[in-house]
PDB file of N, CA and C in Angstrom:
ATOM      1  N   MET J   1      11.137 -26.285 168.495  1.00 44.00           N
ATOM      2  CA  MET J   1      10.481 -25.347 167.619  1.00 44.00           C
ATOM      3  C   MET J   1       9.527 -26.029 166.748  1.00 44.00           C
ATOM      4  N   ALA J   2       9.807 -27.203 166.211  1.00 43.00           N
ATOM      5  CA  ALA J   2       8.901 -27.919 165.302  1.00 43.00           C
ATOM      6  C   ALA J   2       7.602 -28.290 166.048  1.00 43.00           C
ATOM      7  N   GLN J   3       7.698 -28.707 167.285  1.00 42.00           N
ATOM      8  CA  GLN J   3       6.534 -29.044 168.067  1.00 42.00           C
ATOM      9  C   GLN J   3       5.655 -27.787 168.273  1.00 42.00           C
ATOM     10  N   PHE J   4       6.306 -26.684 168.632  1.00 41.00           N
ATOM     11  CA  PHE J   4       5.592 -25.415 168.790  1.00 41.00           C
ATOM     12  C   PHE J   4       4.747 -25.045 167.566  1.00 41.00           C
ATOM     13  N   VAL J   5       5.359 -25.192 166.356  1.00 40.00           N
ATOM     14  CA  VAL J   5       4.753 -24.872 165.114  1.00 40.00           C
ATOM     15  C   VAL J   5       3.584 -25.840 164.889  1.00 40.00           C
ATOM     16  N   ARG J   6       3.806 -27.084 165.104  1.00 40.00           N
ATOM     17  CA  ARG J   6       2.770 -28.093 164.901  1.00 40.00           C
ATOM     18  C   ARG J   6       1.564 -27.859 165.809  1.00 40.00           C
ATOM     19  N   LEU J   7       1.769 -27.608 167.076  1.00 40.00           N
ATOM     20  CA  LEU J   7       0.714 -27.423 168.021  1.00 40.00           C
ATOM     21  C   LEU J   7       0.021 -26.052 167.873  1.00 40.00           C
ATOM     22  N   ARG J   8       0.765 -25.028 167.538  1.00 46.00           N
ATOM     23  CA  ARG J   8       0.158 -23.702 167.575  1.00 46.00           C
ATOM     24  C   ARG J   8      -0.325 -23.261 166.153  1.00 46.00           C
ATOM     25  N   VAL J   9       0.370 -23.709 165.103  1.00 46.00           N
ATOM     26  CA  VAL J   9       0.017 -23.284 163.779  1.00 46.00           C
ATOM     27  C   VAL J   9      -0.622 -24.334 162.961  1.00 46.00           C
ATOM     28  N   ILE J  10      -0.048 -25.547 162.880  1.00 49.00           N
ATOM     29  CA  ILE J  10      -0.508 -26.588 161.974  1.00 49.00           C
ATOM     30  C   ILE J  10      -1.716 -27.312 162.522  1.00 49.00           C
ATOM     31  N   ASP J  11      -1.719 -27.651 163.813  1.00 49.00           N
ATOM     32  CA  ASP J  11      -2.739 -28.509 164.410  1.00 49.00           C
ATOM     33  C   ASP J  11      -3.258 -27.940 165.761  1.00 49.00           C
ATOM     34  N   PRO J  12      -3.694 -26.695 165.824  1.00 53.00           N
ATOM     35  CA  PRO J  12      -4.086 -26.167 167.118  1.00 53.00           C
ATOM     36  C   PRO J  12      -5.404 -26.822 167.594  1.00 53.00           C
ATOM     37  N   GLU J  13      -6.327 -27.262 166.664  1.00 63.00           N
ATOM     38  CA  GLU J  13      -7.529 -27.905 167.067  1.00 63.00           C
ATOM     39  C   GLU J  13      -7.201 -29.324 167.632  1.00 63.00           C
ATOM     40  N   GLY J  14      -6.281 -30.024 167.063  1.00 75.00           N
ATOM     41  CA  GLY J  14      -5.845 -31.310 167.560  1.00 75.00           C
ATOM     42  C   GLY J  14      -5.186 -31.227 168.940  1.00 75.00           C
ATOM     43  N   ALA J  15      -4.423 -30.208 169.231  1.00 79.00           N
ATOM     44  CA  ALA J  15      -3.853 -29.943 170.513  1.00 79.00           C
ATOM     45  C   ALA J  15      -4.910 -29.654 171.504  1.00 79.00           C
ATOM     46  N   TYR J  16      -5.944 -28.827 171.087  1.00 82.00           N
ATOM     47  CA  TYR J  16      -6.990 -28.504 172.020  1.00 82.00           C
ATOM     48  C   TYR J  16      -7.771 -29.770 172.394  1.00 82.00           C
ATOM     49  N   TRP J  17      -8.057 -30.632 171.372  1.00 84.00           N
ATOM     50  CA  TRP J  17      -8.705 -31.905 171.603  1.00 84.00           C
ATOM     51  C   TRP J  17      -7.946 -32.749 172.586  1.00 84.00           C
ATOM     52  N   ARG J  18      -6.676 -32.929 172.354  1.00 86.00           N
ATOM     53  CA  ARG J  18      -5.887 -33.759 173.256  1.00 86.00           C
ATOM     54  C   ARG J  18      -5.887 -33.299 174.658  1.00 86.00           C
ATOM     55  N   CYS J  19      -5.793 -31.976 174.831  1.00 89.00           N
ATOM     56  CA  CYS J  19      -5.862 -31.425 176.232  1.00 89.00           C
ATOM     57  C   CYS J  19      -7.202 -31.718 176.863  1.00 89.00           C
ATOM     58  N   GLY J  20      -8.276 -31.598 176.065  1.00 91.00           N
ATOM     59  CA  GLY J  20      -9.583 -31.898 176.607  1.00 91.00           C
ATOM     60  C   GLY J  20      -9.709 -33.393 177.011  1.00 91.00           C
ATOM     61  N   ILE J  21      -9.212 -34.278 176.191  1.00 90.00           N
ATOM     62  CA  ILE J  21      -9.245 -35.691 176.536  1.00 90.00           C
ATOM     63  C   ILE J  21      -8.411 -35.943 177.792  1.00 90.00           C
ATOM     64  N   GLU J  22      -7.256 -35.355 177.906  1.00 91.00           N
ATOM     65  CA  GLU J  22      -6.424 -35.545 179.067  1.00 91.00           C
ATOM     66  C   GLU J  22      -7.092 -35.026 180.318  1.00 91.00           C
ATOM     67  N   ALA J  23      -7.688 -33.807 180.208  1.00 93.00           N
ATOM     68  CA  ALA J  23      -8.323 -33.219 181.350  1.00 93.00           C
ATOM     69  C   ALA J  23      -9.567 -34.132 181.766  1.00 93.00           C
ATOM     70  N   ALA J  24     -10.332 -34.579 180.763  1.00 92.00           N
ATOM     71  CA  ALA J  24     -11.483 -35.387 181.043  1.00 92.00           C
ATOM     72  C   ALA J  24     -11.082 -36.717 181.699  1.00 92.00           C
ATOM     73  N   GLY J  25     -10.024 -37.320 181.188  1.00 91.00           N
ATOM     74  CA  GLY J  25      -9.467 -38.553 181.753  1.00 91.00           C
ATOM     75  C   GLY J  25      -9.037 -38.385 183.225  1.00 91.00           C
ATOM     76  N   ARG J  26      -8.508 -37.183 183.496  1.00 93.00           N
ATOM     77  CA  ARG J  26      -8.024 -36.966 184.886  1.00 93.00           C
ATOM     78  C   ARG J  26      -9.212 -36.662 185.753  1.00 93.00           C
ATOM     79  N   TRP J  27     -10.271 -35.978 185.205  1.00 92.00           N
ATOM     80  CA  TRP J  27     -11.484 -35.547 185.950  1.00 92.00           C
ATOM     81  C   TRP J  27     -12.139 -36.806 186.659  1.00 92.00           C
ATOM     82  N   LEU J  28     -12.210 -37.843 185.929  1.00 90.00           N
ATOM     83  CA  LEU J  28     -12.958 -39.038 186.429  1.00 90.00           C
ATOM     84  C   LEU J  28     -12.344 -39.581 187.750  1.00 90.00           C
ATOM     85  N   PRO J  29     -11.048 -39.949 187.813  1.00 92.00           N
ATOM     86  CA  PRO J  29     -10.491 -40.432 188.977  1.00 92.00           C
ATOM     87  C   PRO J  29     -10.406 -39.372 190.167  1.00 92.00           C
ATOM     88  N   GLU J  30     -10.175 -38.115 189.673  1.00 91.00           N
ATOM     89  CA  GLU J  30     -10.060 -37.060 190.727  1.00 91.00           C
ATOM     90  C   GLU J  30     -11.378 -36.849 191.460  1.00 91.00           C
ATOM     91  N   THR J  31     -12.488 -37.039 190.752  1.00 91.00           N
ATOM     92  CA  THR J  31     -13.808 -36.780 191.321  1.00 91.00           C
ATOM     93  C   THR J  31     -14.509 -38.128 191.747  1.00 91.00           C
ATOM     94  N   GLY J  32     -14.005 -39.230 191.345  1.00 91.00           N
ATOM     95  CA  GLY J  32     -14.569 -40.508 191.677  1.00 91.00           C
ATOM     96  C   GLY J  32     -15.827 -40.802 190.852  1.00 91.00           C
ATOM     97  N   ASN J  33     -16.059 -40.039 189.807  1.00 86.00           N
ATOM     98  CA  ASN J  33     -17.209 -40.302 188.921  1.00 86.00           C
ATOM     99  C   ASN J  33     -16.865 -41.442 187.965  1.00 86.00           C
ATOM    100  N   THR J  34     -17.926 -42.035 187.448  1.00 84.00           N
ATOM    101  CA  THR J  34     -17.770 -43.111 186.454  1.00 84.00           C
ATOM    102  C   THR J  34     -18.218 -42.718 185.049  1.00 84.00           C
ATOM    103  N   VAL J  35     -19.006 -41.560 185.061  1.00 84.00           N
ATOM    104  CA  VAL J  35     -19.472 -41.033 183.775  1.00 84.00           C
ATOM    105  C   VAL J  35     -19.003 -39.633 183.658  1.00 84.00           C
ATOM    106  N   LEU J  36     -18.857 -39.137 182.471  1.00 86.00           N
ATOM    107  CA  LEU J  36     -18.326 -37.833 182.184  1.00 86.00           C
ATOM    108  C   LEU J  36     -19.422 -36.768 182.195  1.00 86.00           C
ATOM    109  N   ARG J  37     -19.911 -36.423 183.352  1.00 88.00           N
ATOM    110  CA  ARG J  37     -20.856 -35.318 183.514  1.00 88.00           C
ATOM    111  C   ARG J  37     -20.090 -34.209 184.249  1.00 88.00           C
ATOM    112  N   VAL J  38     -19.819 -33.134 183.498  1.00 91.00           N
ATOM    113  CA  VAL J  38     -19.046 -32.061 184.083  1.00 91.00           C
ATOM    114  C   VAL J  38     -19.850 -30.792 183.953  1.00 91.00           C
ATOM    115  N   PRO J  39     -20.024 -30.024 184.995  1.00 94.00           N
ATOM    116  CA  PRO J  39     -20.768 -28.749 184.928  1.00 94.00           C
ATOM    117  C   PRO J  39     -19.983 -27.849 184.011  1.00 94.00           C
ATOM    118  N   TYR J  40     -20.790 -27.030 183.272  1.00 95.00           N
ATOM    119  CA  TYR J  40     -20.290 -26.094 182.204  1.00 95.00           C
ATOM    120  C   TYR J  40     -19.232 -25.160 182.798  1.00 95.00           C
ATOM    121  N   THR J  41     -19.287 -24.769 183.990  1.00 96.00           N
ATOM    122  CA  THR J  41     -18.373 -23.714 184.579  1.00 96.00           C
ATOM    123  C   THR J  41     -17.056 -24.287 185.090  1.00 96.00           C
ATOM    124  N   VAL J  42     -16.908 -25.634 185.003  1.00 95.00           N
ATOM    125  CA  VAL J  42     -15.699 -26.263 185.608  1.00 95.00           C
ATOM    126  C   VAL J  42     -14.471 -25.982 184.783  1.00 95.00           C
ATOM    127  N   VAL J  43     -13.483 -25.434 185.517  1.00 95.00           N
ATOM    128  CA  VAL J  43     -12.093 -25.229 184.985  1.00 95.00           C
ATOM    129  C   VAL J  43     -11.211 -26.130 185.850  1.00 95.00           C
ATOM    130  N   THR J  44     -10.300 -26.852 185.197  1.00 94.00           N
ATOM    131  CA  THR J  44      -9.448 -27.748 185.935  1.00 94.00           C
ATOM    132  C   THR J  44      -8.501 -26.972 186.871  1.00 94.00           C
ATOM    133  N   PRO J  45      -8.200 -27.535 187.979  1.00 95.00           N
ATOM    134  CA  PRO J  45      -7.250 -26.887 188.977  1.00 95.00           C
ATOM    135  C   PRO J  45      -5.910 -26.609 188.347  1.00 95.00           C
ATOM    136  N   GLU J  46      -5.324 -25.497 188.716  1.00 94.00           N
ATOM    137  CA  GLU J  46      -4.015 -25.043 188.177  1.00 94.00           C
ATOM    138  C   GLU J  46      -2.920 -26.078 188.425  1.00 94.00           C
ATOM    139  N   ASP J  47      -3.034 -26.838 189.491  1.00 94.00           N
ATOM    140  CA  ASP J  47      -1.964 -27.824 189.815  1.00 94.00           C
ATOM    141  C   ASP J  47      -2.056 -29.126 189.034  1.00 94.00           C
ATOM    142  N   TRP J  48      -2.847 -29.117 188.031  1.00 91.00           N
ATOM    143  CA  TRP J  48      -2.957 -30.338 187.123  1.00 91.00           C
ATOM    144  C   TRP J  48      -1.990 -30.244 185.945  1.00 91.00           C
ATOM    145  N   GLY J  49      -0.947 -29.504 186.146  1.00 89.00           N
ATOM    146  CA  GLY J  49       0.144 -29.478 185.159  1.00 89.00           C
ATOM    147  C   GLY J  49      -0.303 -28.906 183.794  1.00 89.00           C
ATOM    148  N   GLY J  50      -0.026 -29.656 182.729  1.00 87.00           N
ATOM    149  CA  GLY J  50      -0.333 -29.182 181.367  1.00 87.00           C
ATOM    150  C   GLY J  50      -1.790 -28.928 181.046  1.00 87.00           C
ATOM    151  N   VAL J  51      -2.659 -29.485 181.859  1.00 90.00           N
ATOM    152  CA  VAL J  51      -4.086 -29.226 181.635  1.00 90.00           C
ATOM    153  C   VAL J  51      -4.677 -28.370 182.738  1.00 90.00           C
ATOM    154  N   GLY J  52      -3.846 -27.824 183.562  1.00 92.00           N
ATOM    155  CA  GLY J  52      -4.320 -26.900 184.627  1.00 92.00           C
ATOM    156  C   GLY J  52      -4.946 -25.678 184.061  1.00 92.00           C
ATOM    157  N   GLY J  53      -6.067 -25.254 184.542  1.00 93.00           N
ATOM    158  CA  GLY J  53      -6.749 -24.046 184.127  1.00 93.00           C
ATOM    159  C   GLY J  53      -7.526 -24.275 182.789  1.00 93.00           C
ATOM    160  N   TYR J  54      -7.740 -25.529 182.468  1.00 92.00           N
ATOM    161  CA  TYR J  54      -8.455 -25.906 181.185  1.00 92.00           C
ATOM    162  C   TYR J  54      -9.971 -25.808 181.387  1.00 92.00           C
ATOM    163  N   PRO J  55     -10.681 -25.122 180.432  1.00 94.00           N
ATOM    164  CA  PRO J  55     -12.167 -25.028 180.576  1.00 94.00           C
ATOM    165  C   PRO J  55     -12.820 -26.334 180.245  1.00 94.00           C
ATOM    166  N   LEU J  56     -12.760 -27.338 181.139  1.00 95.00           N
ATOM    167  CA  LEU J  56     -13.269 -28.681 180.850  1.00 95.00           C
ATOM    168  C   LEU J  56     -14.767 -28.680 180.616  1.00 95.00           C
ATOM    169  N   GLY J  57     -15.478 -27.949 181.416  1.00 95.00           N
ATOM    170  CA  GLY J  57     -17.004 -27.980 181.274  1.00 95.00           C
ATOM    171  C   GLY J  57     -17.399 -27.436 179.910  1.00 95.00           C
ATOM    172  N   GLN J  58     -16.755 -26.332 179.416  1.00 94.00           N
ATOM    173  CA  GLN J  58     -17.031 -25.810 178.114  1.00 94.00           C
ATOM    174  C   GLN J  58     -16.580 -26.745 176.992  1.00 94.00           C
ATOM    175  N   TRP J  59     -15.472 -27.421 177.187  1.00 92.00           N
ATOM    176  CA  TRP J  59     -15.022 -28.371 176.153  1.00 92.00           C
ATOM    177  C   TRP J  59     -16.017 -29.559 176.022  1.00 92.00           C
ATOM    178  N   ILE J  60     -16.453 -30.059 177.168  1.00 92.00           N
ATOM    179  CA  ILE J  60     -17.486 -31.093 177.157  1.00 92.00           C
ATOM    180  C   ILE J  60     -18.731 -30.701 176.405  1.00 92.00           C
ATOM    181  N   ALA J  61     -19.220 -29.471 176.737  1.00 93.00           N
ATOM    182  CA  ALA J  61     -20.423 -28.968 176.086  1.00 93.00           C
ATOM    183  C   ALA J  61     -20.162 -28.834 174.538  1.00 93.00           C
ATOM    184  N   GLU J  62     -18.977 -28.400 174.153  1.00 91.00           N
ATOM    185  CA  GLU J  62     -18.639 -28.263 172.683  1.00 91.00           C
ATOM    186  C   GLU J  62     -18.703 -29.658 172.036  1.00 91.00           C
ATOM    187  N   GLN J  63     -18.225 -30.650 172.744  1.00 88.00           N
ATOM    188  CA  GLN J  63     -18.210 -31.978 172.092  1.00 88.00           C
ATOM    189  C   GLN J  63     -19.602 -32.518 171.941  1.00 88.00           C
ATOM    190  N   ARG J  64     -20.464 -32.285 172.887  1.00 87.00           N
ATOM    191  CA  ARG J  64     -21.838 -32.672 172.856  1.00 87.00           C
ATOM    192  C   ARG J  64     -22.600 -31.970 171.736  1.00 87.00           C
ATOM    193  N   ARG J  65     -22.333 -30.664 171.555  1.00 90.00           N
ATOM    194  CA  ARG J  65     -22.940 -29.944 170.491  1.00 90.00           C
ATOM    195  C   ARG J  65     -22.487 -30.462 169.121  1.00 90.00           C
ATOM    196  N   ALA J  66     -21.161 -30.759 168.978  1.00 86.00           N
ATOM    197  CA  ALA J  66     -20.654 -31.218 167.687  1.00 86.00           C
ATOM    198  C   ALA J  66     -21.206 -32.632 167.414  1.00 86.00           C
ATOM    199  N   TYR J  67     -21.353 -33.428 168.437  1.00 82.00           N
ATOM    200  CA  TYR J  67     -21.990 -34.736 168.244  1.00 82.00           C
ATOM    201  C   TYR J  67     -23.429 -34.667 167.759  1.00 82.00           C
ATOM    202  N   THR J  68     -24.148 -33.822 168.424  1.00 85.00           N
ATOM    203  CA  THR J  68     -25.560 -33.650 168.015  1.00 85.00           C
ATOM    204  C   THR J  68     -25.654 -33.065 166.576  1.00 85.00           C
ATOM    205  N   ALA J  69     -24.797 -32.179 166.209  1.00 88.00           N
ATOM    206  CA  ALA J  69     -24.773 -31.572 164.863  1.00 88.00           C
ATOM    207  C   ALA J  69     -24.222 -32.565 163.809  1.00 88.00           C
ATOM    208  N   GLY J  70     -23.622 -33.694 164.263  1.00 84.00           N
ATOM    209  CA  GLY J  70     -23.043 -34.637 163.339  1.00 84.00           C
ATOM    210  C   GLY J  70     -21.646 -34.212 162.807  1.00 84.00           C
ATOM    211  N   THR J  71     -20.995 -33.256 163.464  1.00 85.00           N
ATOM    212  CA  THR J  71     -19.733 -32.748 162.933  1.00 85.00           C
ATOM    213  C   THR J  71     -18.528 -33.345 163.764  1.00 85.00           C
ATOM    214  N   LEU J  72     -18.799 -34.158 164.738  1.00 79.00           N
ATOM    215  CA  LEU J  72     -17.738 -34.765 165.533  1.00 79.00           C
ATOM    216  C   LEU J  72     -17.226 -36.008 164.827  1.00 79.00           C
ATOM    217  N   GLU J  73     -15.920 -36.168 164.623  1.00 79.00           N
ATOM    218  CA  GLU J  73     -15.372 -37.308 163.998  1.00 79.00           C
ATOM    219  C   GLU J  73     -15.761 -38.575 164.723  1.00 79.00           C
ATOM    220  N   ALA J  74     -16.261 -39.579 163.912  1.00 76.00           N
ATOM    221  CA  ALA J  74     -16.761 -40.844 164.579  1.00 76.00           C
ATOM    222  C   ALA J  74     -15.633 -41.494 165.394  1.00 76.00           C
ATOM    223  N   GLY J  75     -14.402 -41.465 164.926  1.00 74.00           N
ATOM    224  CA  GLY J  75     -13.287 -42.149 165.638  1.00 74.00           C
ATOM    225  C   GLY J  75     -13.096 -41.552 167.056  1.00 74.00           C
ATOM    226  N   ARG J  76     -13.314 -40.205 167.126  1.00 66.00           N
ATOM    227  CA  ARG J  76     -13.190 -39.563 168.397  1.00 66.00           C
ATOM    228  C   ARG J  76     -14.278 -39.945 169.339  1.00 66.00           C
ATOM    229  N   VAL J  77     -15.486 -40.121 168.838  1.00 68.00           N
ATOM    230  CA  VAL J  77     -16.605 -40.538 169.692  1.00 68.00           C
ATOM    231  C   VAL J  77     -16.344 -41.935 170.297  1.00 68.00           C
ATOM    232  N   VAL J  78     -16.037 -42.867 169.437  1.00 67.00           N
ATOM    233  CA  VAL J  78     -15.909 -44.274 169.922  1.00 67.00           C
ATOM    234  C   VAL J  78     -14.610 -44.384 170.688  1.00 67.00           C
ATOM    235  N   ALA J  79     -13.517 -44.023 170.121  1.00 73.00           N
ATOM    236  CA  ALA J  79     -12.174 -44.272 170.727  1.00 73.00           C
ATOM    237  C   ALA J  79     -11.898 -43.493 171.972  1.00 73.00           C
ATOM    238  N   GLU J  80     -12.476 -42.299 172.099  1.00 80.00           N
ATOM    239  CA  GLU J  80     -12.074 -41.452 173.222  1.00 80.00           C
ATOM    240  C   GLU J  80     -13.272 -41.202 174.172  1.00 80.00           C
ATOM    241  N   LEU J  81     -14.285 -40.504 173.626  1.00 82.00           N
ATOM    242  CA  LEU J  81     -15.373 -40.102 174.605  1.00 82.00           C
ATOM    243  C   LEU J  81     -16.175 -41.178 175.191  1.00 82.00           C
ATOM    244  N   GLU J  82     -16.555 -42.153 174.421  1.00 81.00           N
ATOM    245  CA  GLU J  82     -17.352 -43.271 174.954  1.00 81.00           C
ATOM    246  C   GLU J  82     -16.545 -44.070 175.942  1.00 81.00           C
ATOM    247  N   LYS J  83     -15.264 -44.194 175.693  1.00 82.00           N
ATOM    248  CA  LYS J  83     -14.393 -44.951 176.594  1.00 82.00           C
ATOM    249  C   LYS J  83     -14.293 -44.200 177.925  1.00 82.00           C
ATOM    250  N   LEU J  84     -14.414 -42.900 177.915  1.00 83.00           N
ATOM    251  CA  LEU J  84     -14.361 -42.124 179.165  1.00 83.00           C
ATOM    252  C   LEU J  84     -15.676 -42.055 179.882  1.00 83.00           C
ATOM    253  N   GLY J  85     -16.742 -42.525 179.232  1.00 78.00           N
ATOM    254  CA  GLY J  85     -18.041 -42.515 179.898  1.00 78.00           C
ATOM    255  C   GLY J  85     -18.892 -41.353 179.531  1.00 78.00           C
ATOM    256  N   MET J  86     -18.691 -40.742 178.378  1.00 77.00           N
ATOM    257  CA  MET J  86     -19.519 -39.586 178.002  1.00 77.00           C
ATOM    258  C   MET J  86     -20.961 -40.074 177.852  1.00 77.00           C
ATOM    259  N   VAL J  87     -21.816 -39.291 178.445  1.00 63.00           N
ATOM    260  CA  VAL J  87     -23.282 -39.624 178.385  1.00 63.00           C
ATOM    261  C   VAL J  87     -23.997 -38.525 177.552  1.00 63.00           C
TER     262      VAL J  87
END
């Protein structure tokens, strides 16, 4: 119950971020890509477990917009997105 409250009420943005990072991390080996270029319309396959059906293309576009606007946390950029090969 505590985890449900934390993920759905207290930290829904953080949970959304973690799902996006997990989906992006899986996208690379599944597609054989070395950089994180994902078409906007891409939704992860349903058989990807907890990140199945995730709107990965939209999430990537949102991260790029936030970065351009200067509203993306610097730690997220360096620690997560650049490590995954975000261009």
